[in-house]
């Protein structure tokens, strides 16, 4: 992402990685990140939990269950089960609070809002997660965001050309930074 109007008024700032982008935008706008030290710590923990756990494990779940040319039962089961475990962690977190960080919607909720149907999970097994998922899904901004993506939703998720780019790169094929 390139912020051509950074808060300090200086040169454009580039930001990469989804968690860093969410954190940057929350800090810039003063929204979706608590200002108190404890609330900020909690939201940061859950943002990084998604970046280091739920996101990568669900990604492996998608890869081995959907895209891998060879269906490997061990890999599929490993990542479906790990996604299930992480759903359980999030379900327990949501047992006594409206959103992941507490009573306010934050960048942790944005990061963890997941397309659960493609993760081979049954949302009915996670009552708190299900309640939260539908609450986030019904937010006006979520509705607007998905409406903007609607023209692209009928296309294949990953084409054969896309698979070459996503799954066959090495350090040599992408070059050095």
Coordinates of N, CA, C and O in Angstrom, one line a residue:
X1 N 0.9 -1.1 0.0 CA 0.0 0.0 0.0 C 0.9 1.2 0.0 O 2.0 1.2 0.6
X2 N 0.5 2.2 -0.7 CA 1.2 3.5 -0.7 C 0.3 4.6 -0.1 O -0.7 4.8 -0.7
X3 N 0.8 5.2 0.9 CA 0.1 6.3 1.5 C 0.7 7.6 1.0 O 1.8 7.9 1.4
X4 N 0.1 8.2 0.1 CA 0.6 9.4 -0.6 C 0.4 10.7 0.3 O 0.9 11.7 -0.1
X5 N -0.4 10.5 1.3 CA -0.7 11.6 2.2 C -0.5 11.2 3.7 O -1.4 11.1 4.5
X6 N 0.8 10.9 4.0 CA 1.0 10.4 5.4 C 0.7 11.5 6.4 O 0.8 12.7 6.1
X7 N 0.5 11.1 7.6 CA 0.1 12.0 8.7 C 1.2 13.1 9.0 O 0.8 14.2 9.4
X8 N 2.4 12.7 8.7 CA 3.5 13.7 9.0 C 3.7 14.7 7.8 O 4.5 15.6 7.9
X9 N 2.9 14.5 6.8 CA 3.0 15.5 5.6 C 4.2 15.3 4.8 O 4.4 16.0 3.8
X10 N 5.0 14.3 5.1 CA 6.3 14.1 4.3 C 6.0 13.2 3.0 O 4.9 13.2 2.5
X11 N 7.1 12.6 2.6 CA 7.0 11.8 1.4 C 6.1 10.6 1.6 O 5.8 10.2 2.7
X12 N 5.7 10.1 0.4 CA 4.8 8.9 0.5 C 5.4 7.8 1.3 O 6.7 7.6 1.3
X13 N 4.6 7.0 2.0 CA 5.1 5.9 2.8 C 4.5 4.6 2.2 O 3.3 4.5 1.9
X14 N 5.3 3.6 2.0 CA 4.8 2.3 1.5 C 4.7 1.4 2.7 O 5.6 1.4 3.6
X15 N 3.7 0.6 2.7 CA 3.5 -0.4 3.8 C 3.1 -1.7 3.2 O 2.3 -1.8 2.3
X16 N 3.7 -2.8 3.6 CA 3.4 -4.1 3.1 C 3.0 -5.0 4.3 O 3.4 -4.7 5.4
X17 N 2.4 -6.1 4.0 CA 1.9 -7.1 4.9 C 0.6 -6.7 5.5 O 0.5 -5.5 6.1
X18 N -0.4 -7.5 5.5 CA -1.8 -7.1 5.8 C -1.9 -6.6 7.3 O -2.6 -5.6 7.6
X19 N -1.2 -7.3 8.2 CA -1.3 -6.8 9.6 C -0.7 -5.5 9.8 O -1.2 -4.6 10.5
X20 N 0.4 -5.2 9.1 CA 1.1 -3.9 9.2 C 0.2 -2.8 8.6 O 0.2 -1.7 9.1
X21 N -0.4 -3.2 7.5 CA -1.3 -2.2 6.8 C -2.5 -1.9 7.8 O -2.8 -0.7 7.9
X22 N -3.1 -2.9 8.4 CA -4.2 -2.6 9.3 C -3.8 -1.7 10.5 O -4.5 -0.8 10.8
X23 N -2.6 -2.1 11.0 CA -2.1 -1.3 12.2 C -1.8 0.2 11.7 O -2.1 1.1 12.4
X24 N -1.2 0.3 10.6 CA -0.8 1.6 10.1 C -2.1 2.5 9.9 O -2.1 3.6 10.3
X25 N -3.1 1.9 9.2 CA -4.3 2.7 8.9 C -5.1 3.0 10.2 O -5.6 4.1 10.4
X26 N -5.1 2.1 11.2 CA -5.7 2.3 12.5 C -5.0 3.5 13.2 O -5.7 4.4 13.7
X27 N -3.7 3.5 13.2 CA -3.0 4.5 13.8 C -3.2 5.9 13.1 O -3.4 6.9 13.8
X28 N -3.2 5.8 11.8 CA -3.3 7.1 11.0 C -4.7 7.7 11.3 O -4.8 8.9 11.4
X29 N -5.8 6.9 11.3 CA -7.1 7.4 11.3 C -7.6 7.5 12.8 O -8.6 8.2 13.0
X30 N -6.9 6.9 13.7 CA -7.4 6.9 15.1 C -8.7 6.1 15.3 O -9.4 6.3 16.3
X31 N -8.9 5.1 14.4 CA -10.1 4.2 14.5 C -9.7 2.8 14.6 O -8.6 2.4 14.1
X32 N -10.5 2.0 15.2 CA -10.4 0.5 15.2 C -9.2 0.0 16.0 O -8.8 -1.2 15.8
X33 N -8.6 0.8 16.8 CA -7.5 0.4 17.7 C -7.7 1.2 19.0 O -7.6 2.4 19.0
X34 N -7.9 0.5 20.1 CA -8.1 1.2 21.4 C -6.9 2.1 21.7 O -5.7 1.8 21.3
X35 N -7.2 3.2 22.3 CA -6.1 4.2 22.7 C -5.5 3.8 24.0 O -4.4 4.2 24.3
X36 N -6.2 3.1 24.9 CA -5.6 2.7 26.2 C -4.6 1.6 26.0 O -4.8 0.7 25.1
X37 N -3.6 1.6 26.8 CA -2.5 0.6 26.7 C -3.0 -0.9 26.8 O -2.5 -1.7 26.0
X38 N -3.9 -1.2 27.6 CA -4.4 -2.6 27.8 C -5.2 -3.0 26.6 O -5.1 -4.1 26.1
X39 N -6.1 -2.2 26.2 CA -7.0 -2.5 25.0 C -6.1 -2.6 23.8 O -6.3 -3.5 23.0
X40 N -5.2 -1.7 23.6 CA -4.3 -1.8 22.4 C -3.5 -3.1 22.4 O -3.2 -3.7 21.4
X41 N -3.0 -3.5 23.6 CA -2.2 -4.7 23.7 C -3.0 -5.9 23.3 O -2.6 -6.8 22.6
X42 N -4.3 -6.0 23.8 CA -5.1 -7.1 23.5 C -5.4 -7.2 22.0 O -5.3 -8.2 21.4
X43 N -5.7 -6.1 21.4 CA -6.0 -6.1 20.0 C -4.8 -6.4 19.2 O -4.8 -7.2 18.2
X44 N -3.6 -5.9 19.6 CA -2.4 -6.3 18.9 C -2.1 -7.8 19.0 O -1.7 -8.4 18.1
X45 N -2.3 -8.4 20.2 CA -2.1 -9.8 20.4 C -2.9 -10.6 19.4 O -2.5 -11.5 18.8
X46 N -4.2 -10.2 19.3 CA -5.1 -11.0 18.5 C -4.9 -10.7 17.0 O -5.0 -11.6 16.2
X47 N -4.4 -9.6 16.6 CA -4.0 -9.3 15.3 C -2.8 -10.2 14.9 O -2.8 -10.9 13.9
X48 N -1.8 -10.3 15.8 CA -0.7 -11.1 15.5 C -1.0 -12.6 15.6 O -0.4 -13.4 14.9
X49 N -1.9 -12.9 16.5 CA -2.4 -14.3 16.5 C -2.9 -14.7 15.2 O -2.7 -15.8 14.7
X50 N -3.7 -13.9 14.5 CA -4.2 -14.2 13.2 C -3.1 -14.3 12.2 O -3.1 -15.2 11.4
X51 N -2.2 -13.3 12.2 CA -1.1 -13.3 11.3 C -0.2 -14.5 11.4 O 0.3 -15.0 10.4
X52 N 0.1 -15.0 12.6 CA 1.0 -16.1 12.8 C 0.3 -17.4 12.9 O 1.0 -18.4 12.9
X53 N -1.0 -17.5 13.1 CA -1.7 -18.7 13.4 C -2.8 -19.0 12.4 O -2.7 -19.7 11.5
X54 N -3.9 -18.3 12.7 CA -5.1 -18.6 11.9 C -4.9 -18.4 10.4 O -5.3 -19.2 9.6
X55 N -4.3 -17.2 10.0 CA -4.1 -17.0 8.6 C -3.3 -18.0 7.9 O -3.7 -18.6 6.9
X56 N -2.1 -18.3 8.4 CA -1.2 -19.3 7.7 C -1.8 -20.7 7.7 O -1.7 -21.4 6.7
X57 N -2.4 -21.1 8.8 CA -3.0 -22.5 8.9 C -4.2 -22.6 8.0 O -4.3 -23.6 7.3
X58 N -5.1 -21.6 8.0 CA -6.2 -21.6 7.0 C -5.7 -21.6 5.6 O -6.3 -22.2 4.7
X59 N -4.6 -20.9 5.3 CA -4.0 -20.8 4.0 C -3.5 -22.2 3.6 O -3.7 -22.6 2.4
X60 N -2.9 -22.9 4.5 CA -2.4 -24.3 4.2 C -3.7 -25.2 4.0 O -3.7 -26.1 3.1
X61 N -4.7 -25.0 4.8 CA -5.9 -25.7 4.6 C -6.5 -25.5 3.2 O -6.8 -26.5 2.5
X62 N -6.6 -24.3 2.8 CA -7.0 -24.0 1.4 C -6.2 -24.7 0.4 O -6.6 -25.3 -0.6
X63 N -4.8 -24.5 0.5 CA -3.9 -25.0 -0.5 C -4.1 -26.5 -0.6 O -4.3 -27.0 -1.7
X64 N -3.9 -27.3 0.5 CA -3.9 -28.7 0.3 C -5.3 -29.3 0.0 O -5.4 -30.3 -0.6
X65 N -6.4 -28.6 0.5 CA -7.7 -29.1 0.2 C -8.3 -28.7 -1.1 O -9.1 -29.4 -1.7
X66 N -7.8 -27.6 -1.7 CA -8.3 -27.1 -2.9 C -7.4 -27.0 -4.1 O -7.7 -27.4 -5.2
X67 N -6.2 -26.6 -3.9 CA -5.3 -26.3 -5.0 C -4.2 -27.3 -5.3 O -3.7 -27.4 -6.4
X68 N -3.8 -28.1 -4.3 CA -2.7 -29.0 -4.5 C -3.0 -30.0 -5.6 O -4.1 -30.6 -5.6
X69 N -2.1 -30.2 -6.5 CA -2.4 -31.2 -7.6 C -2.6 -32.6 -7.1 O -3.2 -33.4 -7.7
X70 N -1.9 -32.9 -6.0 CA -2.0 -34.2 -5.4 C -2.7 -34.1 -4.1 O -2.2 -33.4 -3.2
X71 N -3.8 -34.8 -3.9 CA -4.5 -34.8 -2.6 C -3.8 -35.6 -1.6 O -3.7 -36.9 -1.7
X72 N -3.2 -35.0 -0.6 CA -2.4 -35.7 0.5 C -3.3 -35.7 1.7 O -3.4 -34.7 2.4
X73 N -3.9 -36.9 2.1 CA -4.7 -36.9 3.2 C -4.1 -36.4 4.5 O -4.7 -35.7 5.3
X74 N -2.8 -36.8 4.8 CA -2.2 -36.3 6.0 C -2.2 -34.7 6.0 O -2.5 -34.1 7.0
X75 N -1.8 -34.1 4.9 CA -1.7 -32.6 4.9 C -3.1 -32.0 5.0 O -3.3 -31.0 5.8
X76 N -4.1 -32.6 4.3 CA -5.4 -32.0 4.4 C -5.9 -32.1 5.8 O -6.4 -31.2 6.4
X77 N -5.8 -33.3 6.4 CA -6.3 -33.5 7.8 C -5.5 -32.6 8.8 O -6.1 -32.0 9.7
X78 N -4.2 -32.5 8.6 CA -3.4 -31.7 9.5 C -3.9 -30.3 9.6 O -4.1 -29.7 10.6
X79 N -4.2 -29.7 8.4 CA -4.5 -28.2 8.4 C -6.0 -28.0 8.6 O -6.4 -27.0 9.2
X80 N -6.9 -28.9 8.2 CA -8.3 -28.8 8.6 C -8.4 -28.9 10.1 O -9.1 -28.1 10.7
X81 N -7.7 -29.8 10.7 CA -7.8 -30.0 12.2 C -7.1 -28.8 12.9 O -7.7 -28.3 14.0
X82 N -6.0 -28.2 12.4 CA -5.4 -27.1 13.0 C -6.3 -25.9 12.9 O -6.5 -25.1 13.8
X83 N -7.0 -25.7 11.8 CA -8.0 -24.6 11.6 C -9.1 -24.8 12.6 O -9.5 -23.8 13.3
X84 N -9.5 -26.0 12.8 CA -10.6 -26.3 13.8 C -10.1 -25.9 15.2 O -10.9 -25.3 15.9
X85 N -8.9 -26.3 15.5 CA -8.4 -25.9 16.9 C -8.4 -24.4 17.1 O -8.8 -23.9 18.1
X86 N -7.9 -23.7 16.0 CA -7.9 -22.2 16.1 C -9.3 -21.6 16.2 O -9.5 -20.6 16.9
X87 N -10.2 -22.2 15.5 CA -11.6 -21.8 15.6 C -12.1 -21.9 17.0 O -12.8 -21.1 17.6
X88 N -11.7 -23.0 17.7 CA -12.0 -23.2 19.1 C -11.4 -22.2 20.0 O -12.1 -21.7 20.9
X89 N -10.2 -21.8 19.7 CA -9.5 -20.7 20.5 C -10.3 -19.4 20.4 O -10.7 -18.8 21.4
X90 N -10.7 -19.1 19.1 CA -11.4 -17.9 18.9 C -12.8 -17.9 19.5 O -13.3 -17.0 20.0
X91 N -13.5 -19.1 19.4 CA -14.8 -19.3 19.9 C -14.8 -19.0 21.4 O -15.6 -18.3 22.0
X92 N -13.7 -19.6 22.1 CA -13.6 -19.3 23.6 C -13.4 -17.9 23.9 O -13.9 -17.3 24.9
X93 N -12.6 -17.2 23.1 CA -12.3 -15.8 23.3 C -13.6 -15.0 23.2 O -13.8 -14.0 23.9
X94 N -14.5 -15.4 22.3 CA -15.7 -14.6 22.0 C -16.8 -15.0 23.0 O -17.9 -14.4 22.9
X95 N -16.6 -15.9 23.9 CA -17.7 -16.4 24.8 C -18.3 -15.2 25.6 O -19.5 -15.3 25.9
X96 N -17.5 -14.3 26.1 CA -17.9 -13.3 27.0 C -17.7 -11.9 26.5 O -17.6 -10.9 27.3
X97 N -17.6 -11.7 25.2 CA -17.4 -10.4 24.6 C -18.0 -10.3 23.3 O -18.1 -11.3 22.6
X98 N -18.4 -9.1 22.8 CA -19.0 -8.9 21.5 C -18.0 -9.1 20.4 O -18.3 -9.8 19.4
X99 N -16.9 -8.5 20.5 CA -15.8 -8.6 19.5 C -14.5 -9.1 20.1 O -14.4 -9.3 21.3
X100 N -13.6 -9.4 19.3 CA -12.4 -10.1 19.7 C -11.6 -9.3 20.8 O -11.2 -9.8 21.8
X101 N -11.6 -7.9 20.6 CA -10.9 -7.1 21.6 C -11.7 -6.7 22.8 O -11.2 -6.1 23.7
X102 N -13.0 -6.9 22.7 CA -13.9 -6.5 23.8 C -15.3 -6.1 23.2 O -15.9 -6.9 22.5
X103 N -15.7 -4.9 23.5 CA -17.0 -4.5 23.1 C -17.0 -3.6 21.8 O -18.0 -3.3 21.2
X104 N -15.8 -3.3 21.3 CA -15.7 -2.5 20.1 C -15.1 -3.3 19.0 O -14.1 -4.1 19.2
X105 N -15.5 -3.0 17.8 CA -15.0 -3.6 16.6 C -13.6 -3.0 16.3 O -13.4 -1.8 16.3
X106 N -12.6 -3.9 16.0 CA -11.3 -3.4 15.8 C -10.6 -4.1 14.6 O -11.2 -5.0 14.0
X107 N -9.3 -3.8 14.4 CA -8.5 -4.4 13.4 C -8.4 -5.9 13.6 O -8.2 -6.6 12.7
X108 N -8.5 -6.3 14.8 CA -8.4 -7.8 15.1 C -9.6 -8.5 14.5 O -9.4 -9.6 13.9
X109 N -10.7 -7.9 14.6 CA -11.9 -8.5 14.0 C -11.8 -8.5 12.4 O -12.2 -9.4 11.8
X110 N -11.3 -7.4 11.9 CA -11.1 -7.3 10.4 C -10.2 -8.4 10.0 O -10.4 -9.1 9.0
X111 N -9.1 -8.6 10.7 CA -8.1 -9.6 10.3 C -8.6 -11.0 10.4 O -8.3 -11.9 9.6
X112 N -9.4 -11.3 11.4 CA -9.9 -12.6 11.7 C -11.2 -13.0 10.9 O -11.6 -14.2 11.0
X113 N -11.8 -12.0 10.3 CA -13.1 -12.3 9.6 C -12.7 -13.2 8.4 O -12.0 -12.8 7.5
X114 N -13.2 -14.5 8.4 CA -12.7 -15.5 7.5 C -13.8 -16.1 6.7 O -14.9 -16.2 7.1
X115 N -13.4 -16.5 5.5 CA -14.4 -17.3 4.6 C -14.5 -18.7 5.1 O -13.9 -19.6 4.5
X116 N -15.2 -18.9 6.2 CA -15.2 -20.2 6.9 C -15.7 -21.4 6.0 O -15.2 -22.5 6.2
X117 N -16.5 -21.2 5.0 CA -17.0 -22.3 4.2 C -15.9 -23.0 3.5 O -16.0 -24.2 3.3
X118 N -14.9 -22.2 3.1 CA -13.8 -22.8 2.3 C -12.8 -23.5 3.2 O -11.8 -24.0 2.7
X119 N -13.0 -23.4 4.5 CA -12.0 -23.9 5.4 C -12.5 -25.3 6.0 O -11.9 -25.8 7.0
X120 N -13.5 -25.8 5.4 CA -14.0 -27.2 5.8 C -14.3 -27.2 7.3 O -13.9 -28.2 8.0
X121 N -15.0 -26.2 7.7 CA -15.4 -26.1 9.1 C -16.9 -26.0 9.2 O -17.6 -25.5 8.2
X122 N -17.5 -26.4 10.3 CA -19.0 -26.3 10.5 C -19.1 -25.2 11.5 O -18.8 -25.4 12.7
X123 N -19.6 -24.0 11.1 CA -19.8 -22.9 12.0 C -20.7 -23.2 13.2 O -20.6 -22.6 14.3
X124 N -21.6 -24.2 13.0 CA -22.6 -24.5 14.0 C -21.8 -25.2 15.2 O -22.4 -25.2 16.3
X125 N -20.6 -25.6 15.0 CA -19.8 -26.2 16.1 C -19.2 -25.1 17.0 O -18.6 -25.4 18.1
X126 N -19.4 -23.9 16.6 CA -18.7 -22.7 17.3 C -19.7 -21.6 17.5 O -19.8 -20.6 16.8
X127 N -20.6 -21.7 18.5 CA -21.7 -20.8 18.7 C -21.3 -19.3 18.8 O -21.9 -18.4 18.2
X128 N -20.2 -19.1 19.6 CA -19.7 -17.7 19.8 C -19.1 -17.2 18.5 O -19.3 -16.0 18.1
X129 N -18.3 -18.0 17.8 CA -17.7 -17.6 16.6 C -18.8 -17.3 15.5 O -18.7 -16.3 14.8
X130 N -19.8 -18.1 15.5 CA -20.9 -18.0 14.5 C -21.6 -16.6 14.8 O -21.9 -15.9 13.9
X131 N -22.0 -16.3 16.0 CA -22.6 -15.1 16.4 C -21.8 -13.9 15.9 O -22.2 -13.0 15.3
X132 N -20.5 -14.0 16.2 CA -19.5 -12.9 15.9 C -19.4 -12.8 14.3 O -19.5 -11.7 13.8
X133 N -19.3 -13.9 13.7 CA -19.2 -13.9 12.2 C -20.3 -13.2 11.5 O -20.2 -12.3 10.7
X134 N -21.6 -13.5 12.0 CA -22.7 -12.9 11.4 C -22.9 -11.4 11.8 O -23.3 -10.6 11.0
X135 N -22.4 -11.1 13.0 CA -22.4 -9.6 13.4 C -21.5 -8.8 12.5 O -21.8 -7.7 12.1
X136 N -20.3 -9.4 12.2 CA -19.3 -8.7 11.4 C -19.8 -8.6 9.9 O -19.7 -7.6 9.3
X137 N -20.4 -9.7 9.5 CA -20.9 -9.8 8.1 C -22.0 -8.8 7.9 O -22.1 -8.3 6.8
X138 N -22.8 -8.5 8.9 CA -23.9 -7.5 8.7 C -23.5 -6.1 8.9 O -24.3 -5.2 8.8
X139 N -22.3 -5.8 9.2 CA -21.8 -4.4 9.4 C -21.9 -3.7 8.0 O -21.6 -4.3 7.0
X140 N -22.4 -2.5 8.0 CA -22.5 -1.8 6.7 C -21.2 -1.7 5.8 O -21.3 -1.9 4.6
X141 N -20.1 -1.5 6.5 CA -18.8 -1.5 5.8 C -18.5 -2.8 5.2 O -17.9 -2.9 4.1
X142 N -18.8 -3.9 5.9 CA -18.5 -5.2 5.4 C -19.4 -5.5 4.1 O -18.9 -6.0 3.1
X143 N -20.7 -5.1 4.2 CA -21.6 -5.3 3.1 C -21.1 -4.5 1.9 O -21.1 -5.0 0.8
X144 N -20.7 -3.3 2.1 CA -20.1 -2.4 1.0 C -18.9 -3.1 0.4 O -18.7 -3.1 -0.8
X145 N -18.0 -3.6 1.2 CA -16.8 -4.2 0.7 C -17.1 -5.4 -0.1 O -16.5 -5.5 -1.2
X146 N -18.0 -6.2 0.3 CA -18.3 -7.4 -0.4 C -19.0 -7.1 -1.7 O -18.9 -7.8 -2.7
X147 N -19.8 -6.0 -1.7 CA -20.6 -5.6 -2.9 C -19.6 -5.1 -3.9 O -19.7 -5.4 -5.1
X148 N -18.5 -4.5 -3.5 CA -17.5 -4.0 -4.5 C -16.8 -5.2 -5.1 O -16.3 -5.2 -6.2
X149 N -16.6 -6.3 -4.4 CA -16.0 -7.5 -4.9 C -16.9 -8.4 -5.7 O -16.4 -9.3 -6.4
X150 N -18.2 -8.1 -5.7 CA -19.2 -9.0 -6.4 C -18.8 -9.2 -7.9 O -18.9 -10.3 -8.3
X151 N -18.4 -8.2 -8.6 CA -18.1 -8.4 -10.0 C -17.0 -9.5 -10.3 O -16.9 -10.0 -11.3
X152 N -16.2 -9.7 -9.3 CA -15.1 -10.6 -9.4 C -15.4 -12.0 -8.8 O -14.6 -12.9 -9.0
X153 N -16.5 -12.1 -8.1 CA -16.8 -13.4 -7.4 C -17.1 -14.6 -8.3 O -17.0 -15.7 -7.9
X154 N -17.5 -14.3 -9.5 CA -17.8 -15.4 -10.4 C -16.6 -16.0 -11.2 O -16.7 -17.0 -11.8
X155 N -15.5 -15.3 -11.0 CA -14.3 -15.7 -11.7 C -13.7 -16.9 -10.8 O -13.9 -16.9 -9.6
X156 N -12.9 -17.7 -11.5 CA -12.2 -18.8 -10.7 C -11.3 -18.1 -9.6 O -10.7 -17.1 -9.9
X157 N -11.2 -18.7 -8.5 CA -10.4 -18.1 -7.4 C -9.0 -18.1 -7.8 O -8.3 -17.0 -7.7
X158 N -8.4 -19.1 -8.4 CA -7.1 -19.1 -8.9 C -7.1 -19.9 -10.2 O -7.5 -21.0 -10.3
X159 N -6.6 -19.2 -11.3 CA -6.5 -19.8 -12.6 C -5.2 -20.6 -12.7 O -4.4 -20.5 -11.8
X160 N -5.1 -21.3 -13.8 CA -3.9 -22.1 -14.0 C -2.6 -21.2 -14.0 O -1.6 -21.5 -13.5
X161 N -2.8 -20.0 -14.7 CA -1.7 -19.1 -14.7 C -1.4 -18.5 -13.3 O -0.2 -18.4 -12.9
X162 N -2.4 -18.3 -12.6 CA -2.3 -17.8 -11.2 C -1.5 -18.9 -10.3 O -0.7 -18.5 -9.5
X163 N -1.9 -20.1 -10.5 CA -1.2 -21.2 -9.8 C 0.3 -21.2 -10.1 O 1.1 -21.4 -9.2
X164 N 0.7 -21.0 -11.3 CA 2.1 -20.9 -11.6 C 2.8 -19.8 -10.8 O 3.9 -20.0 -10.3
X165 N 2.1 -18.7 -10.7 CA 2.7 -17.5 -10.0 C 2.7 -17.8 -8.5 O 3.7 -17.6 -7.8
X166 N 1.6 -18.3 -8.0 CA 1.5 -18.5 -6.5 C 2.3 -19.7 -6.0 O 2.8 -19.6 -4.9
X167 N 2.3 -20.8 -6.7 CA 2.8 -22.0 -6.2 C 4.1 -22.5 -6.8 O 4.6 -23.5 -6.4
X168 N 4.7 -21.8 -7.7 CA 5.9 -22.3 -8.4 C 7.1 -21.3 -8.3 O 8.0 -21.4 -9.0
X169 N 7.0 -20.3 -7.4 CA 8.0 -19.3 -7.4 C 9.1 -19.8 -6.4 O 8.9 -20.5 -5.4
X170 N 10.3 -19.4 -6.7 CA 11.5 -19.6 -5.9 C 12.2 -18.2 -5.7 O 11.8 -17.2 -6.4
X171 N 13.2 -18.2 -4.9 CA 13.9 -16.9 -4.7 C 14.5 -16.5 -6.0 O 14.6 -15.3 -6.3
X172 N 14.9 -17.4 -6.8 CA 15.5 -17.1 -8.1 C 14.5 -16.5 -9.1 O 14.8 -15.6 -9.8
X173 N 13.3 -17.2 -9.1 CA 12.3 -16.8 -10.1 C 11.7 -15.4 -9.8 O 11.3 -14.7 -10.8
X174 N 11.7 -14.9 -8.6 CA 11.2 -13.6 -8.3 C 12.2 -12.6 -8.2 O 11.9 -11.4 -8.1
X175 N 13.5 -13.0 -8.2 CA 14.6 -12.0 -8.1 C 14.9 -11.6 -6.7 O 14.2 -12.1 -5.7
X176 N 15.8 -10.8 -6.5 CA 16.2 -10.3 -5.2 C 15.8 -8.9 -4.9 O 15.8 -8.1 -5.8
X177 N 15.4 -8.7 -3.7 CA 15.0 -7.3 -3.3 C 16.2 -6.4 -3.2 O 17.3 -6.8 -2.9

